[in-house]
Amino acid sequence: MADDLKLLRTWSSPYALRVVHALKIKGLEYETVLEDITRKSASLLEYNPLHKKVPVLLHNGRPVCESLVILEYIDDVYKQPPLLPQDPHEKAMARFWAQFGDDKVMPSTWRVFTSEGKDQEEAIGPLTENLKFLEEQLKGKSFFGGEAIGYVDLAFGWMGNLISILEEIIDLKLVDAEKFPLLSAWINKFSDDPVIKAFWPPRDKMVEKFKAMREHFLKQVP
Amino acid sequence: MAEVKVIGSWSSPYTRKVEMALKMKGVEYDYIEEDLKNKSPLLLQHNPIHKKVPVLLHNGKPIVESMVILEYIDEVWEGPAILPKDPYDRAMARFWVKFIDDKCIPPMWKACWSVGEEQEKLKEEAKQGLKFLENEIKGKKLFGGDNIGIVDHAANFIAYWFPITADFVGLQRLMTEEEFPNLYRWADDYCSHTFVKENLPDKDGYIAILKSRYRSIIIWHYLSLINYVTFLVRSPHAFPIYEYEFK
């Protein structure tokens, strides 16, 4: 009997997109359930009572939550093509970098995006430091995963479309091609990959959404 | 022969869980104590991004972040499993590890070092997380079932370090036996597990570390209980204690 896979997600969540991309790379069929985050469905609340967030992957009715946990689960169950490296040390490094992305790169990018003036200037330093580490990681590689898109590429996938959207809104280069040639090249290569490109949410809707988010955050500053 | 080293901090729950995992697998290793106030070139070389302990060095290659290290240990060495074998159970274990690390431990730790309204808010936040854990441990001896698993390791701070710290700073009514009977029982089972209890830092030693490392915090803490001085004192967020030295 074929596996029953369902993905609860929103139209724009970058975390959910990680799972969408992973499922596509693995060649898996699944049903999409689109959630409205302002009116969470009973299903979402039932399957993710702790966080009440997307994405949630339902595999034969059993929920798996947290996007990176879901990626590892998919990789555990469906072996080909592998998302994580096979070598234990490289696997550990992949997990480290994905965590670094979520703990450091994303928040520091967000800080630059949701601030202005002096606050924004001060926020750029930490972001630059974090991006330097990523640049270093790409030396001699097409993707973070080596020759093919892997776990770390999917973890950083949000940069593939979101960086240029954020740059457009704040009129500021976050990933300068001169300072970060490898990272810039990766962003282009990743987002142009046919597997990835097919699932980007509509750009104009994203610009509208993130513009509103930035305004909301700027209003909160005392 | 494989060379295994652990760079750690004696009092840190994050270091201890790595050591316990290695011992459970019967792996011999050299331990290097790090002075976190004066970080060694060795630490900075092997963990340049976070500059934190613990660091596992296996044949010269570093692995950092305690949960990443535990998964690595489980993959490389034979012996009692740290993670479940079944993919779904593994996913559940990873989920709980993240939940404990992100939602339970930070507010519990911060609550120890704050006062007044700030402390009440943190206590509430911590309790929300603990309620889910309380539910999860019902009917189970340990989070890992009959044996210590990665989720038990993730929660080791809750079992041992938190009660001592809370008692020391006078933080009350965060994790009581009445409200969290199953977690209380788990903490006891965990700490008295023959393997764990030999590998915990002794209580007095840990308190001495708290005293020396956080002397200024403690002075501030007690002073601010006397309300009239609070306006003279900076907010707790100014103190580096909020930033973990170890992960």
GROMACS .gro file of C-alpha atoms in nm:
model
  469
    1MET     CA    1   0.000   0.000   0.000
    2ALA     CA    2   0.140   0.340  -0.094
    3ASP     CA    3   0.246   0.563   0.191
    4ASP     CA    4   0.003   0.837   0.276
    5LEU     CA    5   0.187   1.170   0.299
    6LYS     CA    6   0.026   1.502   0.381
    7LEU     CA    7   0.198   1.834   0.439
    8LEU     CA    8   0.032   2.108   0.640
    9ARG     CA    9   0.186   2.437   0.535
   10THR     CA   10   0.119   2.801   0.452
   11TRP     CA   11   0.171   2.960   0.111
   12SER     CA   12   0.485   3.145   0.221
   13SER     CA   13   0.652   2.970   0.513
   14PRO     CA   14   1.024   2.919   0.435
   15TYR     CA   15   1.031   2.637   0.689
   16ALA     CA   16   0.756   2.456   0.504
   17LEU     CA   17   0.938   2.513   0.175
   18ARG     CA   18   1.230   2.310   0.310
   19VAL     CA   19   0.997   2.013   0.333
   20VAL     CA   20   0.836   2.081  -0.006
   21HIS     CA   21   1.181   2.082  -0.168
   22ALA     CA   22   1.292   1.771   0.019
   23LEU     CA   23   0.981   1.577  -0.086
   24LYS     CA   24   1.038   1.682  -0.446
   25ILE     CA   25   1.404   1.576  -0.440
   26LYS     CA   26   1.299   1.237  -0.304
   27GLY     CA   27   1.033   1.209  -0.574
   28LEU     CA   28   0.753   1.162  -0.324
   29GLU     CA   29   0.382   1.219  -0.387
   30TYR     CA   30   0.189   1.396  -0.115
   31GLU     CA   31  -0.119   1.600  -0.044
   32THR     CA   32  -0.086   1.968   0.049
   33VAL     CA   33  -0.308   2.118   0.314
   34LEU     CA   34  -0.283   2.496   0.308
   35GLU     CA   35  -0.319   2.660   0.647
   36ASP     CA   36  -0.424   3.014   0.728
   37ILE     CA   37  -0.200   3.107   1.017
   38THR     CA   38  -0.450   3.364   1.140
   39ARG     CA   39  -0.718   3.097   1.164
   40LYS     CA   40  -0.548   2.773   1.252
   41SER     CA   41  -0.736   2.461   1.160
   42ALA     CA   42  -0.842   2.199   1.412
   43SER     CA   43  -0.606   1.958   1.236
   44LEU     CA   44  -0.304   2.182   1.289
   45LEU     CA   45  -0.387   2.228   1.655
   46GLU     CA   46  -0.435   1.855   1.693
   47TYR     CA   47  -0.114   1.754   1.518
   48ASN     CA   48   0.111   2.025   1.657
   49PRO     CA   49  -0.037   2.118   1.994
   50LEU     CA   50   0.293   2.239   2.137
   51HIS     CA   51   0.387   2.494   1.877
   52LYS     CA   52   0.072   2.525   1.666
   53LYS     CA   53   0.296   2.593   1.366
   54VAL     CA   54   0.361   2.470   1.017
   55PRO     CA   55   0.506   2.267   0.866
   56VAL     CA   56   0.363   1.940   0.990
   57LEU     CA   57   0.424   1.625   0.790
   58LEU     CA   58   0.167   1.351   0.833
   59HIS     CA   59   0.299   1.008   0.742
   60ASN     CA   60   0.023   0.748   0.749
   61GLY     CA   61  -0.158   0.974   0.993
   62ARG     CA   62   0.136   1.026   1.231
   63PRO     CA   63   0.258   1.385   1.268
   64VAL     CA   64   0.619   1.500   1.252
   65CYS     CA   65   0.685   1.863   1.343
   66GLU     CA   66   0.980   2.107   1.317
   67SER     CA   67   1.117   2.143   0.965
   68LEU     CA   68   1.472   2.015   1.028
   69VAL     CA   69   1.334   1.718   1.223
   70ILE     CA   70   1.105   1.648   0.926
   71LEU     CA   71   1.398   1.662   0.682
   72GLU     CA   72   1.591   1.407   0.888
   73TYR     CA   73   1.281   1.189   0.912
   74ILE     CA   74   1.225   1.193   0.537
   75ASP     CA   75   1.592   1.111   0.488
   76ASP     CA   76   1.569   0.822   0.739
   77VAL     CA   77   1.263   0.668   0.575
   78TYR     CA   78   1.331   0.735   0.207
   79LYS     CA   79   1.698   0.675   0.147
   80GLN     CA   80   1.750   0.796  -0.211
   81PRO     CA   81   1.883   1.038  -0.301
   82PRO     CA   82   2.040   1.110   0.039
   83LEU     CA   83   2.001   1.460   0.185
   84LEU     CA   84   2.255   1.418   0.464
   85PRO     CA   85   2.612   1.299   0.406
   86GLN     CA   86   2.685   0.936   0.490
   87ASP     CA   87   3.012   1.000   0.675
   88PRO     CA   88   2.937   1.060   1.047
   89HIS     CA   89   3.168   1.360   1.079
   90GLU     CA   90   3.029   1.526   0.768
   91LYS     CA   91   2.678   1.450   0.890
   92ALA     CA   92   2.760   1.619   1.220
   93MET     CA   93   2.895   1.921   1.032
   94ALA     CA   94   2.575   1.938   0.824
   95ARG     CA   95   2.364   1.939   1.138
   96PHE     CA   96   2.588   2.206   1.287
   97TRP     CA   97   2.556   2.436   0.986
   98ALA     CA   98   2.180   2.397   0.964
   99GLN     CA   99   2.155   2.492   1.331
  100PHE     CA  100   2.390   2.785   1.276
  101GLY     CA  101   2.160   2.906   1.002
  102ASP     CA  102   1.853   2.898   1.223
  103ASP     CA  103   2.021   3.027   1.539
  104LYS     CA  104   2.248   3.293   1.391
  105VAL     CA  105   2.206   3.373   1.023
  106MET     CA  106   1.829   3.401   1.015
  107PRO     CA  107   1.797   3.617   1.328
  108SER     CA  108   2.084   3.846   1.224
  109THR     CA  109   1.928   3.891   0.879
  110TRP     CA  110   1.597   3.961   1.041
  111ARG     CA  111   1.752   4.220   1.270
  112VAL     CA  112   1.888   4.415   0.976
  113PHE     CA  113   1.556   4.388   0.794
  114THR     CA  114   1.339   4.503   1.085
  115SER     CA  115   1.549   4.803   1.188
  116GLU     CA  116   1.653   5.136   1.044
  117GLY     CA  117   1.907   5.410   1.089
  118LYS     CA  118   2.171   5.354   1.354
  119ASP     CA  119   2.011   5.028   1.474
  120GLN     CA  120   2.033   4.888   1.124
  121GLU     CA  121   2.394   4.998   1.084
  122GLU     CA  122   2.482   4.821   1.407
  123ALA     CA  123   2.298   4.507   1.299
  124ILE     CA  124   2.497   4.475   0.977
  125GLY     CA  125   2.823   4.381   1.155
  126PRO     CA  126   2.696   4.053   1.307
  127LEU     CA  127   2.524   3.958   0.981
  128THR     CA  128   2.846   4.014   0.785
  129GLU     CA  129   3.039   3.797   1.030
  130ASN     CA  130   2.786   3.516   0.992
  131LEU     CA  131   2.787   3.540   0.613
  132LYS     CA  132   3.168   3.518   0.611
  133PHE     CA  133   3.143   3.174   0.775
  134LEU     CA  134   2.900   3.061   0.505
  135GLU     CA  135   3.125   3.197   0.229
  136GLU     CA  136   3.411   2.995   0.373
  137GLN     CA  137   3.200   2.678   0.370
  138LEU     CA  138   3.130   2.705  -0.001
  139LYS     CA  139   3.497   2.700  -0.106
  140GLY     CA  140   3.547   2.437  -0.375
  141LYS     CA  141   3.182   2.335  -0.376
  142SER     CA  142   2.879   2.399  -0.595
  143PHE     CA  143   2.638   2.351  -0.309
  144PHE     CA  144   2.678   2.320   0.069
  145GLY     CA  145   2.601   1.951   0.009
  146GLY     CA  146   2.882   1.919  -0.248
  147GLU     CA  147   2.780   1.854  -0.608
  148ALA     CA  148   2.410   1.817  -0.535
  149ILE     CA  149   2.157   2.000  -0.319
  150GLY     CA  150   2.151   1.852   0.029
  151TYR     CA  151   2.028   1.908   0.382
  152VAL     CA  152   2.228   2.224   0.447
  153ASP     CA  153   2.123   2.378   0.114
  154LEU     CA  154   1.760   2.315   0.205
  155ALA     CA  155   1.818   2.460   0.552
  156PHE     CA  156   1.950   2.779   0.391
  157GLY     CA  157   1.692   2.763   0.115
  158TRP     CA  158   1.510   3.065   0.254
  159MET     CA  159   1.801   3.277   0.131
  160GLY     CA  160   1.730   3.160  -0.222
  161ASN     CA  161   1.428   3.383  -0.268
  162LEU     CA  162   1.401   3.588   0.047
  163ILE     CA  163   1.736   3.769   0.034
  164SER     CA  164   1.656   3.952  -0.289
  165ILE     CA  165   1.306   4.032  -0.165
  166LEU     CA  166   1.437   4.180   0.160
  167GLU     CA  167   1.709   4.370  -0.028
  168GLU     CA  168   1.447   4.523  -0.255
  169ILE     CA  169   1.233   4.637   0.036
  170ILE     CA  170   1.508   4.797   0.244
  171ASP     CA  171   1.711   4.906  -0.060
  172LEU     CA  172   2.026   4.759   0.089
  173LYS     CA  173   2.253   4.482  -0.033
  174LEU     CA  174   2.261   4.204   0.227
  175VAL     CA  175   2.470   3.958   0.025
  176ASP     CA  176   2.703   4.167  -0.184
  177ALA     CA  177   2.837   3.970  -0.484
  178GLU     CA  178   3.175   4.136  -0.448
  179LYS     CA  179   3.214   4.060  -0.078
  180PHE     CA  180   3.046   3.718  -0.096
  181PRO     CA  181   3.100   3.581  -0.447
  182LEU     CA  182   3.050   3.216  -0.356
  183LEU     CA  183   2.739   3.279  -0.148
  184SER     CA  184   2.589   3.499  -0.421
  185ALA     CA  185   2.661   3.232  -0.678
  186TRP     CA  186   2.502   2.971  -0.453
  187ILE     CA  187   2.188   3.181  -0.410
  188ASN     CA  188   2.151   3.204  -0.788
  189LYS     CA  189   2.233   2.840  -0.856
  190PHE     CA  190   2.003   2.715  -0.581
  191SER     CA  191   1.706   2.929  -0.670
  192ASP     CA  192   1.738   2.855  -1.043
  193ASP     CA  193   1.748   2.481  -0.989
  194PRO     CA  194   1.435   2.340  -1.157
  195VAL     CA  195   1.339   2.136  -0.850
  196ILE     CA  196   1.356   2.445  -0.631
  197LYS     CA  197   1.229   2.710  -0.870
  198ALA     CA  198   0.896   2.538  -0.927
  199PHE     CA  199   0.786   2.603  -0.572
  200TRP     CA  200   0.875   2.964  -0.500
  201PRO     CA  201   0.569   3.149  -0.375
  202PRO     CA  202   0.457   3.448  -0.589
  203ARG     CA  203   0.718   3.723  -0.554
  204ASP     CA  204   0.478   4.018  -0.551
  205LYS     CA  205   0.277   3.863  -0.269
  206MET     CA  206   0.601   3.801  -0.078
  207VAL     CA  207   0.714   4.162  -0.124
  208GLU     CA  208   0.378   4.283   0.002
  209LYS     CA  209   0.386   4.051   0.301
  210PHE     CA  210   0.740   4.136   0.410
  211LYS     CA  211   0.690   4.507   0.356
  212ALA     CA  212   0.397   4.489   0.598
  213MET     CA  213   0.610   4.289   0.843
  214ARG     CA  214   0.887   4.547   0.839
  215GLU     CA  215   0.640   4.829   0.899
  216HIS     CA  216   0.487   4.638   1.185
  217PHE     CA  217   0.826   4.585   1.350
  218LEU     CA  218   0.940   4.943   1.301
  219LYS     CA  219   0.624   5.064   1.476
  220GLN     CA  220   0.708   4.850   1.780
  221VAL     CA  221   1.039   5.024   1.849
  222PRO     CA  222   0.995   5.254   2.152
  223MET     CA  223   4.379   0.349   1.828
  224ALA     CA  224   4.120   0.623   1.796
  225GLU     CA  225   4.197   0.939   1.982
  226VAL     CA  226   3.903   1.093   2.163
  227LYS     CA  227   3.917   1.415   2.362
  228VAL     CA  228   3.650   1.623   2.531
  229ILE     CA  229   3.703   1.993   2.595
  230GLY     CA  230   3.455   2.089   2.862
  231SER     CA  231   3.357   2.273   3.173
  232TRP     CA  232   3.333   2.072   3.496
  233SER     CA  233   3.005   2.220   3.612
  234SER     CA  234   2.827   2.224   3.277
  235PRO     CA  235   2.532   1.993   3.210
  236TYR     CA  236   2.619   2.009   2.840
  237THR     CA  237   2.968   1.877   2.902
  238ARG     CA  238   2.844   1.609   3.139
  239LYS     CA  239   2.593   1.465   2.894
  240VAL     CA  240   2.868   1.417   2.637
  241GLU     CA  241   3.089   1.244   2.892
  242MET     CA  242   2.802   1.021   3.002
  243ALA     CA  243   2.728   0.923   2.644
  244LEU     CA  244   3.093   0.829   2.581
  245LYS     CA  245   3.108   0.629   2.903
  246MET     CA  246   2.783   0.450   2.820
  247LYS     CA  247   2.942   0.340   2.493
  248GLY     CA  248   3.257   0.234   2.676
  249VAL     CA  249   3.471   0.489   2.490
  250GLU     CA  250   3.800   0.598   2.651
  251TYR     CA  251   3.873   0.968   2.622
  252ASP     CA  252   4.094   1.244   2.753
  253TYR     CA  253   3.921   1.528   2.930
  254ILE     CA  254   4.045   1.886   2.902
  255GLU     CA  255   3.897   2.138   3.144
  256GLU     CA  256   3.844   2.477   2.987
  257ASP     CA  257   3.871   2.804   3.176
  258LEU     CA  258   3.578   2.989   3.024
  259LYS     CA  259   3.703   3.325   3.148
  260ASN     CA  260   4.027   3.272   2.965
  261LYS     CA  261   3.951   3.064   2.658
  262SER     CA  262   4.233   2.848   2.531
  263PRO     CA  263   4.376   2.855   2.178
  264LEU     CA  264   4.265   2.491   2.152
  265LEU     CA  265   3.900   2.584   2.209
  266LEU     CA  266   3.913   2.885   1.981
  267GLN     CA  267   4.076   2.676   1.709
  268HIS     CA  268   3.819   2.398   1.724
  269ASN     CA  269   3.506   2.604   1.788
  270PRO     CA  270   3.582   2.938   1.624
  271ILE     CA  271   3.219   3.021   1.555
  272HIS     CA  272   3.063   2.978   1.898
  273LYS     CA  273   3.377   2.953   2.117
  274LYS     CA  274   3.180   2.729   2.355
  275VAL     CA  275   3.214   2.394   2.526
  276PRO     CA  276   3.171   2.103   2.498
  277VAL     CA  277   3.385   2.014   2.198
  278LEU     CA  278   3.445   1.652   2.103
  279LEU     CA  279   3.771   1.585   1.921
  280HIS     CA  280   3.778   1.253   1.738
  281ASN     CA  281   4.109   1.184   1.568
  282GLY     CA  282   4.167   1.557   1.565
  283LYS     CA  283   3.834   1.643   1.402
  284PRO     CA  284   3.605   1.866   1.610
  285ILE     CA  285   3.235   1.820   1.664
  286VAL     CA  286   3.049   2.092   1.853
  287GLU     CA  287   2.699   2.151   1.995
  288SER     CA  288   2.613   1.888   2.255
  289MET     CA  289   2.314   1.736   2.071
  290VAL     CA  290   2.509   1.711   1.746
  291ILE     CA  291   2.786   1.542   1.947
  292LEU     CA  292   2.544   1.291   2.100
  293GLU     CA  293   2.408   1.194   1.757
  294TYR     CA  294   2.767   1.156   1.633
  295ILE     CA  295   2.863   0.934   1.928
  296ASP     CA  296   2.557   0.718   1.863
  297GLU     CA  297   2.648   0.676   1.497
  298VAL     CA  298   3.017   0.602   1.543
  299TRP     CA  299   3.028   0.371   1.844
  300GLU     CA  300   2.851   0.044   1.925
  301GLY     CA  301   2.683   0.002   2.260
  302PRO     CA  302   2.353   0.105   2.420
  303ALA     CA  303   2.156   0.320   2.175
  304ILE     CA  304   2.126   0.691   2.253
  305LEU     CA  305   1.858   0.744   1.990
  306PRO     CA  306   1.576   0.502   1.904
  307LYS     CA  307   1.619   0.286   1.594
  308ASP     CA  308   1.275   0.345   1.446
  309PRO     CA  309   1.267   0.658   1.223
  310TYR     CA  310   0.942   0.789   1.370
  311ASP     CA  311   1.065   0.743   1.727
  312ARG     CA  312   1.388   0.916   1.627
  313ALA     CA  313   1.190   1.210   1.490
  314MET     CA  314   0.993   1.231   1.815
  315ALA     CA  315   1.315   1.222   2.018
  316ARG     CA  316   1.467   1.502   1.809
  317PHE     CA  317   1.148   1.703   1.845
  318TRP     CA  318   1.156   1.677   2.225
  319VAL     CA  319   1.527   1.759   2.238
  320LYS     CA  320   1.462   2.080   2.048
  321PHE     CA  321   1.159   2.163   2.261
  322ILE     CA  322   1.355   2.118   2.584
  323ASP     CA  323   1.650   2.321   2.457
  324ASP     CA  324   1.442   2.604   2.310
  325LYS     CA  325   1.134   2.628   2.531
  326CYS     CA  326   1.207   2.480   2.872
  327ILE     CA  327   1.567   2.539   2.972
  328PRO     CA  328   1.612   2.906   2.873
  329PRO     CA  329   1.321   3.043   3.077
  330MET     CA  330   1.406   2.813   3.370
  331TRP     CA  331   1.765   2.936   3.377
  332LYS     CA  332   1.675   3.300   3.325
  333ALA     CA  333   1.409   3.282   3.597
  334CYS     CA  334   1.682   3.191   3.845
  335TRP     CA  335   1.860   3.517   3.773
  336SER     CA  336   1.573   3.763   3.756
  337VAL     CA  337   1.329   3.916   4.002
  338GLY     CA  338   0.983   4.063   4.028
  339GLU     CA  339   0.757   4.077   3.726
  340GLU     CA  340   1.028   3.960   3.491
  341GLN     CA  341   1.074   3.649   3.702
  342GLU     CA  342   0.701   3.578   3.718
  343LYS     CA  343   0.673   3.598   3.340
  344LEU     CA  344   0.969   3.360   3.295
  345LYS     CA  345   0.825   3.119   3.551
  346GLU     CA  346   0.496   3.110   3.360
  347GLU     CA  347   0.675   3.053   3.033
  348ALA     CA  348   0.882   2.771   3.185
  349LYS     CA  349   0.577   2.608   3.338
  350GLN     CA  350   0.403   2.598   2.999
  351GLY     CA  351   0.693   2.398   2.863
  352LEU     CA  352   0.715   2.174   3.167
  353LYS     CA  353   0.345   2.087   3.140
  354PHE     CA  354   0.409   1.927   2.802
  355LEU     CA  355   0.708   1.738   2.939
  356GLU     CA  356   0.502   1.621   3.236
  357ASN     CA  357   0.255   1.472   2.993
  358GLU     CA  358   0.524   1.309   2.784
  359ILE     CA  359   0.693   1.130   3.075
  360LYS     CA  360   0.367   0.983   3.211
  361GLY     CA  361   0.384   0.606   3.218
  362LYS     CA  362   0.752   0.600   3.124
  363LYS     CA  363   1.045   0.541   3.351
  364LEU     CA  364   1.276   0.760   3.145
  365PHE     CA  365   1.215   0.962   2.829
  366GLY     CA  366   1.420   0.695   2.653
  367GLY     CA  367   1.196   0.419   2.795
  368ASP     CA  368   1.382   0.176   3.016
  369ASN     CA  369   1.719   0.326   2.935
  370ILE     CA  370   1.862   0.674   2.926
  371GLY     CA  371   1.820   0.826   2.583
  372ILE     CA  372   1.894   1.151   2.409
  373VAL     CA  373   1.585   1.323   2.552
  374ASP     CA  374   1.692   1.237   2.908
  375HIS     CA  375   2.033   1.383   2.827
  376ALA     CA  376   1.869   1.694   2.684
  377ALA     CA  377   1.672   1.741   3.005
  378ASN     CA  378   1.959   1.672   3.247
  379PHE     CA  379   1.968   2.037   3.351
  380ILE     CA  380   1.606   2.009   3.461
  381ALA     CA  381   1.675   1.697   3.667
  382TYR     CA  382   1.983   1.808   3.854
  383TRP     CA  383   2.124   2.153   3.791
  384PHE     CA  384   1.798   2.344   3.802
  385PRO     CA  385   1.679   2.232   4.150
  386ILE     CA  386   2.018   2.318   4.301
  387THR     CA  387   2.034   2.656   4.129
  388ALA     CA  388   1.673   2.742   4.215
  389ASP     CA  389   1.727   2.645   4.575
  390PHE     CA  390   2.045   2.850   4.593
  391VAL     CA  391   1.889   3.169   4.457
  392GLY     CA  392   1.566   3.118   4.647
  393LEU     CA  393   1.345   3.066   4.343
  394GLN     CA  394   1.029   2.897   4.454
  395ARG     CA  395   0.732   2.723   4.303
  396LEU     CA  396   0.852   2.667   3.950
  397MET     CA  397   0.882   2.290   3.940
  398THR     CA  398   0.700   2.153   4.243
  399GLU     CA  399   0.614   1.793   4.313
  400GLU     CA  400   0.243   1.878   4.338
  401GLU     CA  401   0.227   2.037   3.997
  402PHE     CA  402   0.470   1.806   3.818
  403PRO     CA  403   0.462   1.470   3.996
  404ASN     CA  404   0.578   1.267   3.695
  405LEU     CA  405   0.867   1.500   3.611
  406TYR     CA  406   0.966   1.499   3.976
  407ARG     CA  407   0.971   1.121   3.976
  408TRP     CA  408   1.164   1.116   3.648
  409ALA     CA  409   1.425   1.358   3.787
  410ASP     CA  410   1.472   1.128   4.083
  411ASP     CA  411   1.495   0.815   3.861
  412TYR     CA  412   1.739   0.991   3.631
  413CYS     CA  413   1.969   1.119   3.905
  414SER     CA  414   1.974   0.792   4.094
  415HIS     CA  415   2.040   0.584   3.782
  416THR     CA  416   2.361   0.401   3.867
  417PHE     CA  417   2.538   0.535   3.566
  418VAL     CA  418   2.427   0.899   3.600
  419LYS     CA  419   2.488   0.948   3.970
  420GLU     CA  420   2.859   0.867   3.938
  421ASN     CA  421   2.893   1.135   3.672
  422LEU     CA  422   2.721   1.437   3.818
  423PRO     CA  423   2.922   1.724   3.966
  424ASP     CA  424   2.882   1.722   4.345
  425LYS     CA  425   2.629   1.969   4.478
  426ASP     CA  426   2.868   2.169   4.697
  427GLY     CA  427   3.119   2.199   4.417
  428TYR     CA  428   2.853   2.328   4.182
  429ILE     CA  429   2.727   2.580   4.437
  430ALA     CA  430   3.084   2.702   4.488
  431ILE     CA  431   3.108   2.763   4.112
  432LEU     CA  432   2.777   2.950   4.116
  433LYS     CA  433   2.902   3.164   4.403
  434SER     CA  434   3.234   3.253   4.246
  435ARG     CA  435   3.121   3.298   3.891
  436TYR     CA  436   2.813   3.494   3.958
  437ARG     CA  437   2.906   3.686   4.269
  438SER     CA  438   2.799   4.017   4.125
  439ILE     CA  439   2.470   3.872   4.005
  440ILE     CA  440   2.394   3.733   4.345
  441ILE     CA  441   2.472   4.057   4.518
  442TRP     CA  442   2.249   4.238   4.274
  443HIS     CA  443   1.981   3.975   4.318
  444TYR     CA  444   1.966   4.012   4.693
  445LEU     CA  445   1.996   4.388   4.684
  446SER     CA  446   1.710   4.418   4.445
  447LEU     CA  447   1.487   4.222   4.678
  448ILE     CA  448   1.508   4.536   4.883
  449ASN     CA  449   1.303   4.745   4.647
  450TYR     CA  450   1.456   5.081   4.713
  451VAL     CA  451   1.782   4.990   4.543
  452THR     CA  452   1.635   4.846   4.223
  453PHE     CA  453   1.633   5.178   4.050
  454LEU     CA  454   2.008   5.199   4.104
  455VAL     CA  455   2.076   4.867   3.942
  456ARG     CA  456   2.095   4.775   3.576
  457SER     CA  457   1.850   4.536   3.416
  458PRO     CA  458   1.942   4.163   3.427
  459HIS     CA  459   1.980   4.163   3.051
  460ALA     CA  460   2.298   4.361   3.093
  461PHE     CA  461   2.459   4.071   3.271
  462PRO     CA  462   2.646   3.812   3.065
  463ILE     CA  463   2.484   3.532   3.262
  464TYR     CA  464   2.203   3.536   3.008
  465GLU     CA  465   2.442   3.411   2.749
  466TYR     CA  466   2.528   3.049   2.804
  467GLU     CA  467   2.894   2.973   2.806
  468PHE     CA  468   2.813   2.622   2.701
  469LYS     CA  469   2.565   2.454   2.477
   0.00000   0.00000   0.00000
